[in-house]
């Protein structure tokens, strides 16, 4: 029961930090004529890294296989949406290397979490058999 509570807490905290990182990215890449530097990109990637670490710890603490399937489905959907958004932006005039550096971590994070949860399902299936 304690693992479920700590897993839920880490997951909710990870979602909160992920939403904060996304809002920071929206402010940086908005139409406001503000030139962002590498420090903003590094800060954004650091916040996203903290969110990813929290999601990883929450995934490791999950004990039910069905919950992992739900997490995989959720992050697969997020991956498809962010990848399609990323690919449609490549023809835009604002799509530069710095914009790609700000957007690409949001595409790669769900993929990493899908692969991790898939690995955990396979690993624990072999342990229980």
PDB file of C-alpha atoms in Angstrom:
ATOM      1  CA  UNK A   1       0.000   0.000   0.000  1.00  0.00           C
ATOM      2  CA  UNK A   2       2.891   2.336   0.774  1.00  0.00           C
ATOM      3  CA  UNK A   3       4.395   1.773  -2.694  1.00  0.00           C
ATOM      4  CA  UNK A   4       1.095   2.724  -4.311  1.00  0.00           C
ATOM      5  CA  UNK A   5       0.903   5.990  -2.384  1.00  0.00           C
ATOM      6  CA  UNK A   6       4.508   6.928  -3.110  1.00  0.00           C
ATOM      7  CA  UNK A   7       4.125   5.921  -6.761  1.00  0.00           C
ATOM      8  CA  UNK A   8       0.999   8.068  -7.096  1.00  0.00           C
ATOM      9  CA  UNK A   9       2.723  10.992  -5.373  1.00  0.00           C
ATOM     10  CA  UNK A  10       5.761  10.752  -7.666  1.00  0.00           C
ATOM     11  CA  UNK A  11       3.533  10.453 -10.725  1.00  0.00           C
ATOM     12  CA  UNK A  12       1.426  13.494  -9.769  1.00  0.00           C
ATOM     13  CA  UNK A  13       4.550  15.511  -8.960  1.00  0.00           C
ATOM     14  CA  UNK A  14       6.048  14.471 -12.306  1.00  0.00           C
ATOM     15  CA  UNK A  15       2.888  15.573 -14.130  1.00  0.00           C
ATOM     16  CA  UNK A  16       2.929  18.922 -12.311  1.00  0.00           C
ATOM     17  CA  UNK A  17       6.575  19.524 -13.210  1.00  0.00           C
ATOM     18  CA  UNK A  18       5.971  18.373 -16.806  1.00  0.00           C
ATOM     19  CA  UNK A  19       3.078  20.816 -17.210  1.00  0.00           C
ATOM     20  CA  UNK A  20       5.269  23.561 -15.719  1.00  0.00           C
ATOM     21  CA  UNK A  21       8.023  22.737 -18.213  1.00  0.00           C
ATOM     22  CA  UNK A  22       5.542  22.796 -21.074  1.00  0.00           C
ATOM     23  CA  UNK A  23       4.227  26.205 -19.978  1.00  0.00           C
ATOM     24  CA  UNK A  24       7.802  27.509 -19.783  1.00  0.00           C
ATOM     25  CA  UNK A  25       8.396  26.211 -23.299  1.00  0.00           C
ATOM     26  CA  UNK A  26       5.230  27.925 -24.531  1.00  0.00           C
ATOM     27  CA  UNK A  27       6.352  31.229 -23.024  1.00  0.00           C
ATOM     28  CA  UNK A  28       9.822  30.906 -24.545  1.00  0.00           C
ATOM     29  CA  UNK A  29       8.584  29.964 -28.018  1.00  0.00           C
ATOM     30  CA  UNK A  30       5.546  32.238 -28.109  1.00  0.00           C
ATOM     31  CA  UNK A  31       5.132  35.164 -30.462  1.00  0.00           C
ATOM     32  CA  UNK A  32       6.463  37.562 -27.870  1.00  0.00           C
ATOM     33  CA  UNK A  33       9.579  39.141 -29.378  1.00  0.00           C
ATOM     34  CA  UNK A  34      11.930  37.770 -26.766  1.00  0.00           C
ATOM     35  CA  UNK A  35      15.194  36.220 -27.819  1.00  0.00           C
ATOM     36  CA  UNK A  36      15.920  33.185 -25.714  1.00  0.00           C
ATOM     37  CA  UNK A  37      19.412  32.052 -24.966  1.00  0.00           C
ATOM     38  CA  UNK A  38      20.949  28.694 -24.274  1.00  0.00           C
ATOM     39  CA  UNK A  39      20.413  29.199 -20.534  1.00  0.00           C
ATOM     40  CA  UNK A  40      16.637  29.065 -20.956  1.00  0.00           C
ATOM     41  CA  UNK A  41      16.935  25.889 -23.019  1.00  0.00           C
ATOM     42  CA  UNK A  42      19.194  24.285 -20.423  1.00  0.00           C
ATOM     43  CA  UNK A  43      16.827  25.289 -17.614  1.00  0.00           C
ATOM     44  CA  UNK A  44      13.875  23.847 -19.510  1.00  0.00           C
ATOM     45  CA  UNK A  45      15.716  20.598 -20.173  1.00  0.00           C
ATOM     46  CA  UNK A  46      16.719  20.392 -16.496  1.00  0.00           C
ATOM     47  CA  UNK A  47      13.079  20.778 -15.411  1.00  0.00           C
ATOM     48  CA  UNK A  48      12.054  18.147 -17.957  1.00  0.00           C
ATOM     49  CA  UNK A  49      14.819  15.839 -16.688  1.00  0.00           C
ATOM     50  CA  UNK A  50      13.501  16.147 -13.132  1.00  0.00           C
ATOM     51  CA  UNK A  51      10.026  15.263 -14.390  1.00  0.00           C
ATOM     52  CA  UNK A  52      11.418  12.262 -16.271  1.00  0.00           C
ATOM     53  CA  UNK A  53      13.281  11.002 -13.196  1.00  0.00           C
ATOM     54  CA  UNK A  54      10.098  11.258 -11.127  1.00  0.00           C
ATOM     55  CA  UNK A  55       8.181   9.308 -13.791  1.00  0.00           C
ATOM     56  CA  UNK A  56      10.927   6.662 -13.852  1.00  0.00           C
ATOM     57  CA  UNK A  57      10.816   6.211 -10.070  1.00  0.00           C
ATOM     58  CA  UNK A  58       7.010   6.060 -10.156  1.00  0.00           C
ATOM     59  CA  UNK A  59       7.166   3.431 -12.913  1.00  0.00           C
ATOM     60  CA  UNK A  60       9.628   1.320 -10.956  1.00  0.00           C
ATOM     61  CA  UNK A  61       7.425   1.462  -7.851  1.00  0.00           C
ATOM     62  CA  UNK A  62       4.333   0.334  -9.773  1.00  0.00           C
ATOM     63  CA  UNK A  63       3.471  -3.239  -8.915  1.00  0.00           C
ATOM     64  CA  UNK A  64       0.428  -3.963 -11.093  1.00  0.00           C
ATOM     65  CA  UNK A  65       0.944  -4.953 -14.695  1.00  0.00           C
ATOM     66  CA  UNK A  66      -2.386  -3.439 -15.739  1.00  0.00           C
ATOM     67  CA  UNK A  67      -1.298  -0.043 -14.432  1.00  0.00           C
ATOM     68  CA  UNK A  68       1.870  -0.277 -16.493  1.00  0.00           C
ATOM     69  CA  UNK A  69      -0.227  -0.985 -19.595  1.00  0.00           C
ATOM     70  CA  UNK A  70      -2.257   2.165 -18.896  1.00  0.00           C
ATOM     71  CA  UNK A  71       0.951   4.178 -18.451  1.00  0.00           C
ATOM     72  CA  UNK A  72       2.301   2.782 -21.739  1.00  0.00           C
ATOM     73  CA  UNK A  73      -0.931   3.687 -23.549  1.00  0.00           C
ATOM     74  CA  UNK A  74      -0.937   7.189 -22.095  1.00  0.00           C
ATOM     75  CA  UNK A  75       2.686   7.933 -22.959  1.00  0.00           C
ATOM     76  CA  UNK A  76       2.285   6.391 -26.431  1.00  0.00           C
ATOM     77  CA  UNK A  77      -0.578   8.786 -27.096  1.00  0.00           C
ATOM     78  CA  UNK A  78       1.504  11.708 -25.820  1.00  0.00           C
ATOM     79  CA  UNK A  79       4.417  10.580 -28.015  1.00  0.00           C
ATOM     80  CA  UNK A  80       2.254  10.419 -31.146  1.00  0.00           C
ATOM     81  CA  UNK A  81       0.759  13.866 -30.501  1.00  0.00           C
ATOM     82  CA  UNK A  82       4.109  15.538 -29.783  1.00  0.00           C
ATOM     83  CA  UNK A  83       5.813  13.816 -32.709  1.00  0.00           C
ATOM     84  CA  UNK A  84       3.098  14.887 -35.137  1.00  0.00           C
ATOM     85  CA  UNK A  85       3.269  18.435 -33.787  1.00  0.00           C
ATOM     86  CA  UNK A  86       7.056  18.412 -34.109  1.00  0.00           C
ATOM     87  CA  UNK A  87       6.946  17.100 -37.681  1.00  0.00           C
ATOM     88  CA  UNK A  88       4.343  19.626 -38.823  1.00  0.00           C
ATOM     89  CA  UNK A  89       6.429  22.496 -37.440  1.00  0.00           C
ATOM     90  CA  UNK A  90       9.521  21.640 -39.516  1.00  0.00           C
ATOM     91  CA  UNK A  91       8.341  23.691 -42.502  1.00  0.00           C
ATOM     92  CA  UNK A  92       7.640  26.799 -40.446  1.00  0.00           C
ATOM     93  CA  UNK A  93       9.903  29.823 -40.615  1.00  0.00           C
ATOM     94  CA  UNK A  94      10.496  29.799 -36.855  1.00  0.00           C
ATOM     95  CA  UNK A  95      11.771  26.208 -36.892  1.00  0.00           C
ATOM     96  CA  UNK A  96      15.454  26.582 -36.094  1.00  0.00           C
ATOM     97  CA  UNK A  97      17.973  24.474 -34.264  1.00  0.00           C
ATOM     98  CA  UNK A  98      17.229  26.280 -31.010  1.00  0.00           C
ATOM     99  CA  UNK A  99      13.496  25.653 -31.445  1.00  0.00           C
ATOM    100  CA  UNK A 100      14.214  21.984 -32.109  1.00  0.00           C
ATOM    101  CA  UNK A 101      16.346  21.825 -28.951  1.00  0.00           C
ATOM    102  CA  UNK A 102      13.424  23.179 -26.959  1.00  0.00           C
ATOM    103  CA  UNK A 103      10.841  20.869 -28.537  1.00  0.00           C
ATOM    104  CA  UNK A 104      12.660  17.580 -29.057  1.00  0.00           C
ATOM    105  CA  UNK A 105      12.900  16.609 -25.352  1.00  0.00           C
ATOM    106  CA  UNK A 106       9.102  16.677 -25.165  1.00  0.00           C
ATOM    107  CA  UNK A 107       9.069  14.142 -28.010  1.00  0.00           C
ATOM    108  CA  UNK A 108      11.740  11.867 -26.559  1.00  0.00           C
ATOM    109  CA  UNK A 109      10.548  11.768 -22.930  1.00  0.00           C
ATOM    110  CA  UNK A 110       7.349   9.765 -23.578  1.00  0.00           C
ATOM    111  CA  UNK A 111       9.263   7.358 -25.815  1.00  0.00           C
ATOM    112  CA  UNK A 112      11.787   6.716 -23.038  1.00  0.00           C
ATOM    113  CA  UNK A 113       8.997   6.078 -20.535  1.00  0.00           C
ATOM    114  CA  UNK A 114       7.166   3.707 -22.910  1.00  0.00           C
ATOM    115  CA  UNK A 115      10.358   1.722 -23.448  1.00  0.00           C
ATOM    116  CA  UNK A 116      11.105   1.629 -19.710  1.00  0.00           C
ATOM    117  CA  UNK A 117       7.624   0.393 -18.795  1.00  0.00           C
ATOM    118  CA  UNK A 118       7.725  -2.182 -21.592  1.00  0.00           C
ATOM    119  CA  UNK A 119      11.062  -3.398 -20.266  1.00  0.00           C
ATOM    120  CA  UNK A 120       9.661  -3.616 -16.731  1.00  0.00           C
ATOM    121  CA  UNK A 121       6.666  -5.651 -17.952  1.00  0.00           C
ATOM    122  CA  UNK A 122       8.970  -8.090 -19.753  1.00  0.00           C
ATOM    123  CA  UNK A 123      11.363  -8.282 -16.800  1.00  0.00           C
ATOM    124  CA  UNK A 124       8.677  -8.972 -14.207  1.00  0.00           C
ATOM    125  CA  UNK A 125       6.914 -11.455 -16.485  1.00  0.00           C
ATOM    126  CA  UNK A 126      10.084 -13.553 -16.551  1.00  0.00           C
ATOM    127  CA  UNK A 127      10.443 -13.277 -12.765  1.00  0.00           C
ATOM    128  CA  UNK A 128       6.887 -14.449 -12.051  1.00  0.00           C
ATOM    129  CA  UNK A 129       7.003 -17.397 -14.486  1.00  0.00           C
TER     130      UNK A 129
END
